[in-house]
XYZ file of C-alpha atoms in Angstrom:
50
model
C -5.693 -31.618 -5.816
C -3.851 -29.000 -7.838
C -6.735 -26.531 -7.439
C -6.555 -26.864 -3.649
C -2.875 -26.153 -3.534
C -3.256 -23.038 -5.758
C -6.155 -21.839 -3.633
C -4.086 -22.377 -0.429
C -1.176 -20.321 -1.919
C -3.479 -17.462 -3.060
C -5.082 -17.408 0.476
C -1.624 -17.160 2.071
C -0.588 -14.322 -0.196
C -3.857 -12.444 0.481
C -3.415 -12.994 4.263
C 0.148 -11.551 4.272
C -0.769 -8.630 2.068
C -3.698 -7.720 4.343
C -1.449 -8.135 7.300
C 1.138 -5.700 5.816
C -1.556 -3.075 5.120
C -2.993 -3.337 8.590
C 0.471 -3.113 10.276
C 1.427 -0.026 8.141
C -1.839 1.703 8.970
C -1.440 1.060 12.705
C 2.106 2.390 12.554
C 0.897 5.588 10.689
C 2.738 4.704 7.487
C 1.373 4.898 3.861
C 0.001 1.449 2.918
C -0.354 1.779 -0.795
C 0.304 3.948 -3.766
C 0.217 7.640 -3.219
C -1.510 8.446 -6.495
C -4.997 7.612 -5.320
C -4.467 8.565 -1.631
C -6.259 11.617 -0.274
C -3.277 12.437 2.012
C -0.635 11.916 -0.659
C 0.586 15.484 -0.402
C 1.469 15.143 3.292
C 2.434 11.475 3.432
C 6.111 11.937 2.812
C 6.388 15.113 4.801
C 5.278 13.402 8.060
C 8.338 11.087 7.853
C 10.775 13.941 7.243
C 9.467 16.126 10.197
C 10.262 13.413 12.726
């Protein structure tokens, strides 16, 4: 029973994390760390130019 509860909690956390990434991507925002991002040089500049 405990395994099912832990699995359910993990699945809910993964769902909300994925939803957050998808929403940020649709809004044109950065959705993660900038170190590994190919557009990291321009990511912060887009927000300042608005």
